Amino acid sequence: MARPAMAPLAAALALLLSIAAPAGASASTHRKARCSSARSGTKSYRQSHCGKGKARRHRSRVHLLFFKAHEGHCPDATLQPTAQNVAAVRAATLCLVNRERAAHGEHALSWNLHLVHAAQAHTESMAFGDYFAHAGRRGETPLQRIRRSGYIYSSALGFEVGENIGWGTLWLGTPRAVVAAWMASPGHRANILDGRFRETGVGVSPHTNGLANGQTGGIYTQDFGVITG
């Protein structure tokens, strides 16, 4: 049986785990002709081993340049992901997220290659594994993936990490549509606007065939983090 198309801006999997208190919602719809779908999900984890909780740059210094909107504009925000433009789609996603943060008085996030690796690996796992969830196919959590990437490099560190995931077909698979869907969902919005986060990584894949019944689109993961102590 074919999957029903999902409502464009509905968070079909919203799970926020800050104090192990999950909440979820779902919706579905059918469209005539060219149907599109979008889904999203979120998780966050916090751990503190330090009293002051002061954020600091990652030890490995693999954070890169900020991506900020130029006069409120983010280039490539309407790109539909392809194998050739993943880097541009990734940059546009961060630009849009940083634009939202700036509009709410928060500092811009910078790239961290550990988080990029964790996000891209999970995106590809979902894309080629035909599933959509924070937990990986072997049950690994976002925290486990981020720790394994090397971002949390010591058990003595305090940290806060979070993750948003989403997918959409056709125009709903663009960075603009995905970030708009996240901002319309309280859990995703909280991760995007969390003033404690300093670094991020975005994973993007155009391979939505298993989820979208052959339609083109994009699957996204954004991991957020800050190391304290």
PDB file of C-alpha atoms in Angstrom:
ATOM      1  CA  MET A   1       0.000   0.000   0.000  1.00  0.00           C
ATOM      2  CA  ALA A   2       1.402   3.412  -0.939  1.00  0.00           C
ATOM      3  CA  ARG A   3       2.140   5.900   1.807  1.00  0.00           C
ATOM      4  CA  PRO A   4      -0.240   8.877   1.973  1.00  0.00           C
ATOM      5  CA  ALA A   5       1.302  12.262   1.217  1.00  0.00           C
ATOM      6  CA  MET A   6       1.918  14.333   4.326  1.00  0.00           C
ATOM      7  CA  ALA A   7       0.570  17.809   5.022  1.00  0.00           C
ATOM      8  CA  PRO A   8       3.040  20.458   3.819  1.00  0.00           C
ATOM      9  CA  LEU A   9       3.820  22.208   7.095  1.00  0.00           C
ATOM     10  CA  ALA A  10       2.711  19.573   9.599  1.00  0.00           C
ATOM     11  CA  ALA A  11       5.223  18.110  12.025  1.00  0.00           C
ATOM     12  CA  ALA A  12       4.439  14.437  11.705  1.00  0.00           C
ATOM     13  CA  LEU A  13       7.076  13.349  14.172  1.00  0.00           C
ATOM     14  CA  ALA A  14       7.803  15.874  16.886  1.00  0.00           C
ATOM     15  CA  LEU A  15       9.641  14.407  19.832  1.00  0.00           C
ATOM     16  CA  LEU A  16      11.425  16.647  22.304  1.00  0.00           C
ATOM     17  CA  LEU A  17      13.473  14.853  24.935  1.00  0.00           C
ATOM     18  CA  SER A  18      14.931  17.335  27.352  1.00  0.00           C
ATOM     19  CA  ILE A  19      13.468  15.721  30.473  1.00  0.00           C
ATOM     20  CA  ALA A  20      12.334  12.474  28.808  1.00  0.00           C
ATOM     21  CA  ALA A  21       8.898  13.923  28.132  1.00  0.00           C
ATOM     22  CA  PRO A  22       7.863  13.030  24.566  1.00  0.00           C
ATOM     23  CA  ALA A  23       5.087  14.667  22.597  1.00  0.00           C
ATOM     24  CA  GLY A  24       3.907  13.755  19.120  1.00  0.00           C
ATOM     25  CA  ALA A  25       1.491  14.843  16.427  1.00  0.00           C
ATOM     26  CA  SER A  26       0.643  13.619  12.963  1.00  0.00           C
ATOM     27  CA  ALA A  27      -1.387  14.652   9.966  1.00  0.00           C
ATOM     28  CA  SER A  28      -1.873  13.470   6.411  1.00  0.00           C
ATOM     29  CA  THR A  29      -3.528  14.643   3.222  1.00  0.00           C
ATOM     30  CA  HIS A  30      -3.864  13.700  -0.432  1.00  0.00           C
ATOM     31  CA  ARG A  31      -3.306  16.093  -3.321  1.00  0.00           C
ATOM     32  CA  LYS A  32      -4.346  15.820  -6.912  1.00  0.00           C
ATOM     33  CA  ALA A  33      -1.763  15.758  -9.710  1.00  0.00           C
ATOM     34  CA  ARG A  34       1.695  16.651  -8.342  1.00  0.00           C
ATOM     35  CA  CYS A  35       1.443  15.858  -4.691  1.00  0.00           C
ATOM     36  CA  SER A  36       4.072  16.980  -2.198  1.00  0.00           C
ATOM     37  CA  SER A  37       4.840  15.900   1.301  1.00  0.00           C
ATOM     38  CA  ALA A  38       6.801  17.118   4.284  1.00  0.00           C
ATOM     39  CA  ARG A  39       7.657  15.605   7.630  1.00  0.00           C
ATOM     40  CA  SER A  40       9.859  16.720  10.453  1.00  0.00           C
ATOM     41  CA  GLY A  41      11.086  15.647  13.871  1.00  0.00           C
ATOM     42  CA  THR A  42      13.194  17.001  16.703  1.00  0.00           C
ATOM     43  CA  LYS A  43      15.180  15.853  19.716  1.00  0.00           C
ATOM     44  CA  SER A  44      17.435  17.573  22.220  1.00  0.00           C
ATOM     45  CA  TYR A  45      19.745  16.360  24.960  1.00  0.00           C
ATOM     46  CA  ARG A  46      21.417  18.265  27.754  1.00  0.00           C
ATOM     47  CA  GLN A  47      24.159  17.242  30.127  1.00  0.00           C
ATOM     48  CA  SER A  48      26.175  19.393  32.468  1.00  0.00           C
ATOM     49  CA  HIS A  49      29.248  18.453  34.458  1.00  0.00           C
ATOM     50  CA  CYS A  50      30.316  22.032  35.181  1.00  0.00           C
ATOM     51  CA  GLY A  51      28.945  24.631  37.520  1.00  0.00           C
ATOM     52  CA  LYS A  52      29.418  27.715  35.359  1.00  0.00           C
ATOM     53  CA  GLY A  53      28.104  26.267  32.137  1.00  0.00           C
ATOM     54  CA  LYS A  54      30.154  28.645  29.986  1.00  0.00           C
ATOM     55  CA  ALA A  55      30.182  27.845  26.285  1.00  0.00           C
ATOM     56  CA  ARG A  56      33.506  27.385  24.579  1.00  0.00           C
ATOM     57  CA  ARG A  57      34.791  26.658  21.114  1.00  0.00           C
ATOM     58  CA  HIS A  58      35.330  23.082  20.174  1.00  0.00           C
ATOM     59  CA  ARG A  59      38.829  21.818  20.968  1.00  0.00           C
ATOM     60  CA  SER A  60      39.512  20.507  17.469  1.00  0.00           C
ATOM     61  CA  ARG A  61      38.895  23.955  15.926  1.00  0.00           C
ATOM     62  CA  VAL A  62      37.029  22.477  12.989  1.00  0.00           C
ATOM     63  CA  HIS A  63      34.312  25.132  13.017  1.00  0.00           C
ATOM     64  CA  LEU A  64      34.039  27.137   9.804  1.00  0.00           C
ATOM     65  CA  LEU A  65      32.676  30.465   8.627  1.00  0.00           C
ATOM     66  CA  PHE A  66      29.253  31.750   9.600  1.00  0.00           C
ATOM     67  CA  PHE A  67      26.530  31.749   6.977  1.00  0.00           C
ATOM     68  CA  LYS A  68      24.457  34.891   7.401  1.00  0.00           C
ATOM     69  CA  ALA A  69      21.750  36.388   5.233  1.00  0.00           C
ATOM     70  CA  HIS A  70      22.883  39.314   3.083  1.00  0.00           C
ATOM     71  CA  GLU A  71      20.343  42.107   3.488  1.00  0.00           C
ATOM     72  CA  GLY A  72      17.838  39.504   4.604  1.00  0.00           C
ATOM     73  CA  HIS A  73      18.384  37.278   1.565  1.00  0.00           C
ATOM     74  CA  CYS A  74      19.684  33.700   1.550  1.00  0.00           C
ATOM     75  CA  PRO A  75      20.925  32.567  -1.873  1.00  0.00           C
ATOM     76  CA  ASP A  76      19.739  29.156  -3.073  1.00  0.00           C
ATOM     77  CA  ALA A  77      16.907  28.963  -0.522  1.00  0.00           C
ATOM     78  CA  THR A  78      14.534  27.651  -3.191  1.00  0.00           C
ATOM     79  CA  LEU A  79      16.842  24.985  -4.604  1.00  0.00           C
ATOM     80  CA  GLN A  80      15.457  21.482  -4.811  1.00  0.00           C
ATOM     81  CA  PRO A  81      18.284  19.152  -3.696  1.00  0.00           C
ATOM     82  CA  THR A  82      20.212  17.200  -6.303  1.00  0.00           C
ATOM     83  CA  ALA A  83      23.445  15.247  -6.148  1.00  0.00           C
ATOM     84  CA  GLN A  84      25.214  18.282  -7.632  1.00  0.00           C
ATOM     85  CA  ASN A  85      23.943  21.038  -5.319  1.00  0.00           C
ATOM     86  CA  VAL A  86      23.981  19.466  -1.851  1.00  0.00           C
ATOM     87  CA  ALA A  87      26.664  21.894  -0.606  1.00  0.00           C
ATOM     88  CA  ALA A  88      24.624  24.898  -1.756  1.00  0.00           C
ATOM     89  CA  VAL A  89      21.446  23.502  -0.172  1.00  0.00           C
ATOM     90  CA  ARG A  90      23.330  22.875   3.075  1.00  0.00           C
ATOM     91  CA  ALA A  91      24.644  26.455   3.106  1.00  0.00           C
ATOM     92  CA  ALA A  92      21.195  27.873   2.331  1.00  0.00           C
ATOM     93  CA  THR A  93      19.683  25.911   5.216  1.00  0.00           C
ATOM     94  CA  LEU A  94      22.164  27.345   7.691  1.00  0.00           C
ATOM     95  CA  CYS A  95      21.692  30.827   6.240  1.00  0.00           C
ATOM     96  CA  LEU A  96      17.939  30.594   6.814  1.00  0.00           C
ATOM     97  CA  VAL A  97      18.412  29.249  10.338  1.00  0.00           C
ATOM     98  CA  ASN A  98      20.844  32.056  11.163  1.00  0.00           C
ATOM     99  CA  ARG A  99      18.401  34.585   9.719  1.00  0.00           C
ATOM    100  CA  GLU A 100      15.742  33.330  12.113  1.00  0.00           C
ATOM    101  CA  ARG A 101      18.195  33.475  15.004  1.00  0.00           C
ATOM    102  CA  ALA A 102      19.213  37.038  14.134  1.00  0.00           C
ATOM    103  CA  ALA A 103      15.571  38.100  13.962  1.00  0.00           C
ATOM    104  CA  HIS A 104      15.153  36.849  17.531  1.00  0.00           C
ATOM    105  CA  GLY A 105      18.323  38.421  18.897  1.00  0.00           C
ATOM    106  CA  GLU A 106      20.495  35.292  18.891  1.00  0.00           C
ATOM    107  CA  HIS A 107      24.036  34.906  17.567  1.00  0.00           C
ATOM    108  CA  ALA A 108      24.736  33.018  14.349  1.00  0.00           C
ATOM    109  CA  LEU A 109      25.739  29.369  14.407  1.00  0.00           C
ATOM    110  CA  SER A 110      28.979  28.256  12.773  1.00  0.00           C
ATOM    111  CA  TRP A 111      29.754  24.989  11.021  1.00  0.00           C
ATOM    112  CA  ASN A 112      31.405  22.203  12.950  1.00  0.00           C
ATOM    113  CA  LEU A 113      32.704  19.360  10.809  1.00  0.00           C
ATOM    114  CA  HIS A 114      31.979  16.737  13.470  1.00  0.00           C
ATOM    115  CA  LEU A 115      28.335  17.788  13.512  1.00  0.00           C
ATOM    116  CA  VAL A 116      28.239  17.950   9.702  1.00  0.00           C
ATOM    117  CA  HIS A 117      29.509  14.377   9.580  1.00  0.00           C
ATOM    118  CA  ALA A 118      26.933  13.176  12.125  1.00  0.00           C
ATOM    119  CA  ALA A 119      24.074  14.948  10.347  1.00  0.00           C
ATOM    120  CA  GLN A 120      25.041  13.790   6.856  1.00  0.00           C
ATOM    121  CA  ALA A 121      25.533  10.194   7.967  1.00  0.00           C
ATOM    122  CA  HIS A 122      22.066  10.074   9.542  1.00  0.00           C
ATOM    123  CA  THR A 123      20.463  11.743   6.525  1.00  0.00           C
ATOM    124  CA  GLU A 124      21.952   9.147   4.203  1.00  0.00           C
ATOM    125  CA  SER A 125      20.947   6.344   6.564  1.00  0.00           C
ATOM    126  CA  MET A 126      17.322   7.513   6.390  1.00  0.00           C
ATOM    127  CA  ALA A 127      17.475   8.155   2.646  1.00  0.00           C
ATOM    128  CA  PHE A 128      18.808   4.757   1.691  1.00  0.00           C
ATOM    129  CA  GLY A 129      17.255   2.824   4.586  1.00  0.00           C
ATOM    130  CA  ASP A 130      13.683   3.887   3.802  1.00  0.00           C
ATOM    131  CA  TYR A 131      12.829   5.194   7.275  1.00  0.00           C
ATOM    132  CA  PHE A 132      12.313   8.538   8.995  1.00  0.00           C
ATOM    133  CA  ALA A 133      13.234   8.707  12.673  1.00  0.00           C
ATOM    134  CA  HIS A 134      15.820  10.081  15.072  1.00  0.00           C
ATOM    135  CA  ALA A 135      16.817   6.581  16.095  1.00  0.00           C
ATOM    136  CA  GLY A 136      19.039   4.912  13.524  1.00  0.00           C
ATOM    137  CA  ARG A 137      18.406   1.492  12.022  1.00  0.00           C
ATOM    138  CA  ARG A 138      20.444  -0.105  14.805  1.00  0.00           C
ATOM    139  CA  GLY A 139      18.769   1.977  17.488  1.00  0.00           C
ATOM    140  CA  GLU A 140      21.500   4.579  17.912  1.00  0.00           C
ATOM    141  CA  THR A 141      20.276   7.924  19.271  1.00  0.00           C
ATOM    142  CA  PRO A 142      21.292  11.411  18.094  1.00  0.00           C
ATOM    143  CA  LEU A 143      23.431  11.741  21.217  1.00  0.00           C
ATOM    144  CA  GLN A 144      25.231   8.489  20.470  1.00  0.00           C
ATOM    145  CA  ARG A 145      25.864   9.545  16.866  1.00  0.00           C
ATOM    146  CA  ILE A 146      27.138  12.981  17.843  1.00  0.00           C
ATOM    147  CA  ARG A 147      29.373  11.497  20.519  1.00  0.00           C
ATOM    148  CA  ARG A 148      30.741   8.959  18.037  1.00  0.00           C
ATOM    149  CA  SER A 149      31.521  11.741  15.556  1.00  0.00           C
ATOM    150  CA  GLY A 150      34.043  13.163  18.032  1.00  0.00           C
ATOM    151  CA  TYR A 151      32.119  16.321  18.895  1.00  0.00           C
ATOM    152  CA  ILE A 152      31.769  15.302  22.556  1.00  0.00           C
ATOM    153  CA  TYR A 153      35.382  14.220  22.975  1.00  0.00           C
ATOM    154  CA  SER A 154      35.439  13.629  26.749  1.00  0.00           C
ATOM    155  CA  SER A 155      32.998  12.180  29.266  1.00  0.00           C
ATOM    156  CA  ALA A 156      34.010  14.974  31.652  1.00  0.00           C
ATOM    157  CA  LEU A 157      32.523  17.688  29.422  1.00  0.00           C
ATOM    158  CA  GLY A 158      29.220  19.446  29.813  1.00  0.00           C
ATOM    159  CA  PHE A 159      27.278  19.767  26.598  1.00  0.00           C
ATOM    160  CA  GLU A 160      23.954  20.474  24.972  1.00  0.00           C
ATOM    161  CA  VAL A 161      23.072  18.945  21.635  1.00  0.00           C
ATOM    162  CA  GLY A 162      19.895  18.842  19.602  1.00  0.00           C
ATOM    163  CA  GLU A 163      18.640  17.537  16.294  1.00  0.00           C
ATOM    164  CA  ASN A 164      15.945  18.451  13.779  1.00  0.00           C
ATOM    165  CA  ILE A 165      15.033  16.167  10.902  1.00  0.00           C
ATOM    166  CA  GLY A 166      12.683  16.723   7.988  1.00  0.00           C
ATOM    167  CA  TRP A 167      11.843  15.660   4.466  1.00  0.00           C
ATOM    168  CA  GLY A 168       9.683  16.993   1.697  1.00  0.00           C
ATOM    169  CA  THR A 169       8.974  16.439  -1.974  1.00  0.00           C
ATOM    170  CA  LEU A 170       9.103  18.896  -4.861  1.00  0.00           C
ATOM    171  CA  TRP A 171       8.991  22.519  -3.599  1.00  0.00           C
ATOM    172  CA  LEU A 172       8.495  21.290  -0.027  1.00  0.00           C
ATOM    173  CA  GLY A 173      11.974  19.768  -0.167  1.00  0.00           C
ATOM    174  CA  THR A 174      13.702  23.139  -0.520  1.00  0.00           C
ATOM    175  CA  PRO A 175      15.645  24.749   2.342  1.00  0.00           C
ATOM    176  CA  ARG A 176      13.049  27.521   2.589  1.00  0.00           C
ATOM    177  CA  ALA A 177      10.149  25.085   2.990  1.00  0.00           C
ATOM    178  CA  VAL A 178      11.950  22.814   5.437  1.00  0.00           C
ATOM    179  CA  VAL A 179      13.117  25.655   7.707  1.00  0.00           C
ATOM    180  CA  ALA A 180       9.625  27.198   7.561  1.00  0.00           C
ATOM    181  CA  ALA A 181       8.140  23.865   8.651  1.00  0.00           C
ATOM    182  CA  TRP A 182      10.612  23.636  11.511  1.00  0.00           C
ATOM    183  CA  MET A 183       9.836  27.192  12.627  1.00  0.00           C
ATOM    184  CA  ALA A 184       6.103  26.348  12.639  1.00  0.00           C
ATOM    185  CA  SER A 185       6.683  23.507  15.112  1.00  0.00           C
ATOM    186  CA  PRO A 186       7.446  24.398  18.761  1.00  0.00           C
ATOM    187  CA  GLY A 187      10.058  21.680  19.306  1.00  0.00           C
ATOM    188  CA  HIS A 188      11.999  22.407  16.129  1.00  0.00           C
ATOM    189  CA  ARG A 189      11.722  26.157  16.693  1.00  0.00           C
ATOM    190  CA  ALA A 190      13.140  25.741  20.195  1.00  0.00           C
ATOM    191  CA  ASN A 191      16.232  24.028  18.818  1.00  0.00           C
ATOM    192  CA  ILE A 192      16.727  26.650  16.102  1.00  0.00           C
ATOM    193  CA  LEU A 193      16.387  29.566  18.524  1.00  0.00           C
ATOM    194  CA  ASP A 194      18.235  28.035  21.487  1.00  0.00           C
ATOM    195  CA  GLY A 195      20.705  30.745  22.480  1.00  0.00           C
ATOM    196  CA  ARG A 196      23.071  28.264  24.085  1.00  0.00           C
ATOM    197  CA  PHE A 197      23.914  26.484  20.842  1.00  0.00           C
ATOM    198  CA  ARG A 198      27.084  27.695  19.126  1.00  0.00           C
ATOM    199  CA  GLU A 199      27.770  25.187  16.349  1.00  0.00           C
ATOM    200  CA  THR A 200      25.839  23.109  13.872  1.00  0.00           C
ATOM    201  CA  GLY A 201      25.979  20.630  11.029  1.00  0.00           C
ATOM    202  CA  VAL A 202      23.464  20.018   8.260  1.00  0.00           C
ATOM    203  CA  GLY A 203      23.012  16.819   6.274  1.00  0.00           C
ATOM    204  CA  VAL A 204      21.098  16.784   2.990  1.00  0.00           C
ATOM    205  CA  SER A 205      20.161  14.030   0.542  1.00  0.00           C
ATOM    206  CA  PRO A 206      18.021  14.211  -2.615  1.00  0.00           C
ATOM    207  CA  HIS A 207      17.186  10.501  -2.380  1.00  0.00           C
ATOM    208  CA  THR A 208      13.559  10.471  -1.224  1.00  0.00           C
ATOM    209  CA  ASN A 209      12.385   7.586  -3.435  1.00  0.00           C
ATOM    210  CA  GLY A 210      11.688   5.181  -0.582  1.00  0.00           C
ATOM    211  CA  LEU A 211       9.739   7.739   1.440  1.00  0.00           C
ATOM    212  CA  ALA A 212       8.030   9.660  -1.346  1.00  0.00           C
ATOM    213  CA  ASN A 213       6.912   6.976  -3.792  1.00  0.00           C
ATOM    214  CA  GLY A 214       9.445   8.058  -6.411  1.00  0.00           C
ATOM    215  CA  GLN A 215       8.954  11.818  -6.184  1.00  0.00           C
ATOM    216  CA  THR A 216      11.999  14.073  -6.043  1.00  0.00           C
ATOM    217  CA  GLY A 217      12.682  16.064  -2.900  1.00  0.00           C
ATOM    218  CA  GLY A 218      15.080  16.301   0.000  1.00  0.00           C
ATOM    219  CA  ILE A 219      15.811  14.748   3.384  1.00  0.00           C
ATOM    220  CA  TYR A 220      17.428  16.962   6.008  1.00  0.00           C
ATOM    221  CA  THR A 221      19.135  16.552   9.375  1.00  0.00           C
ATOM    222  CA  GLN A 222      20.412  19.495  11.407  1.00  0.00           C
ATOM    223  CA  ASP A 223      22.486  18.792  14.505  1.00  0.00           C
ATOM    224  CA  PHE A 224      23.140  21.552  17.049  1.00  0.00           C
ATOM    225  CA  GLY A 225      25.705  21.690  19.802  1.00  0.00           C
ATOM    226  CA  VAL A 226      27.630  23.562  22.442  1.00  0.00           C
ATOM    227  CA  ILE A 227      30.461  22.313  24.635  1.00  0.00           C
ATOM    228  CA  THR A 228      30.583  23.812  28.126  1.00  0.00           C
ATOM    229  CA  GLY A 229      33.100  23.659  30.928  1.00  0.00           C
TER     230      GLY A 229
END
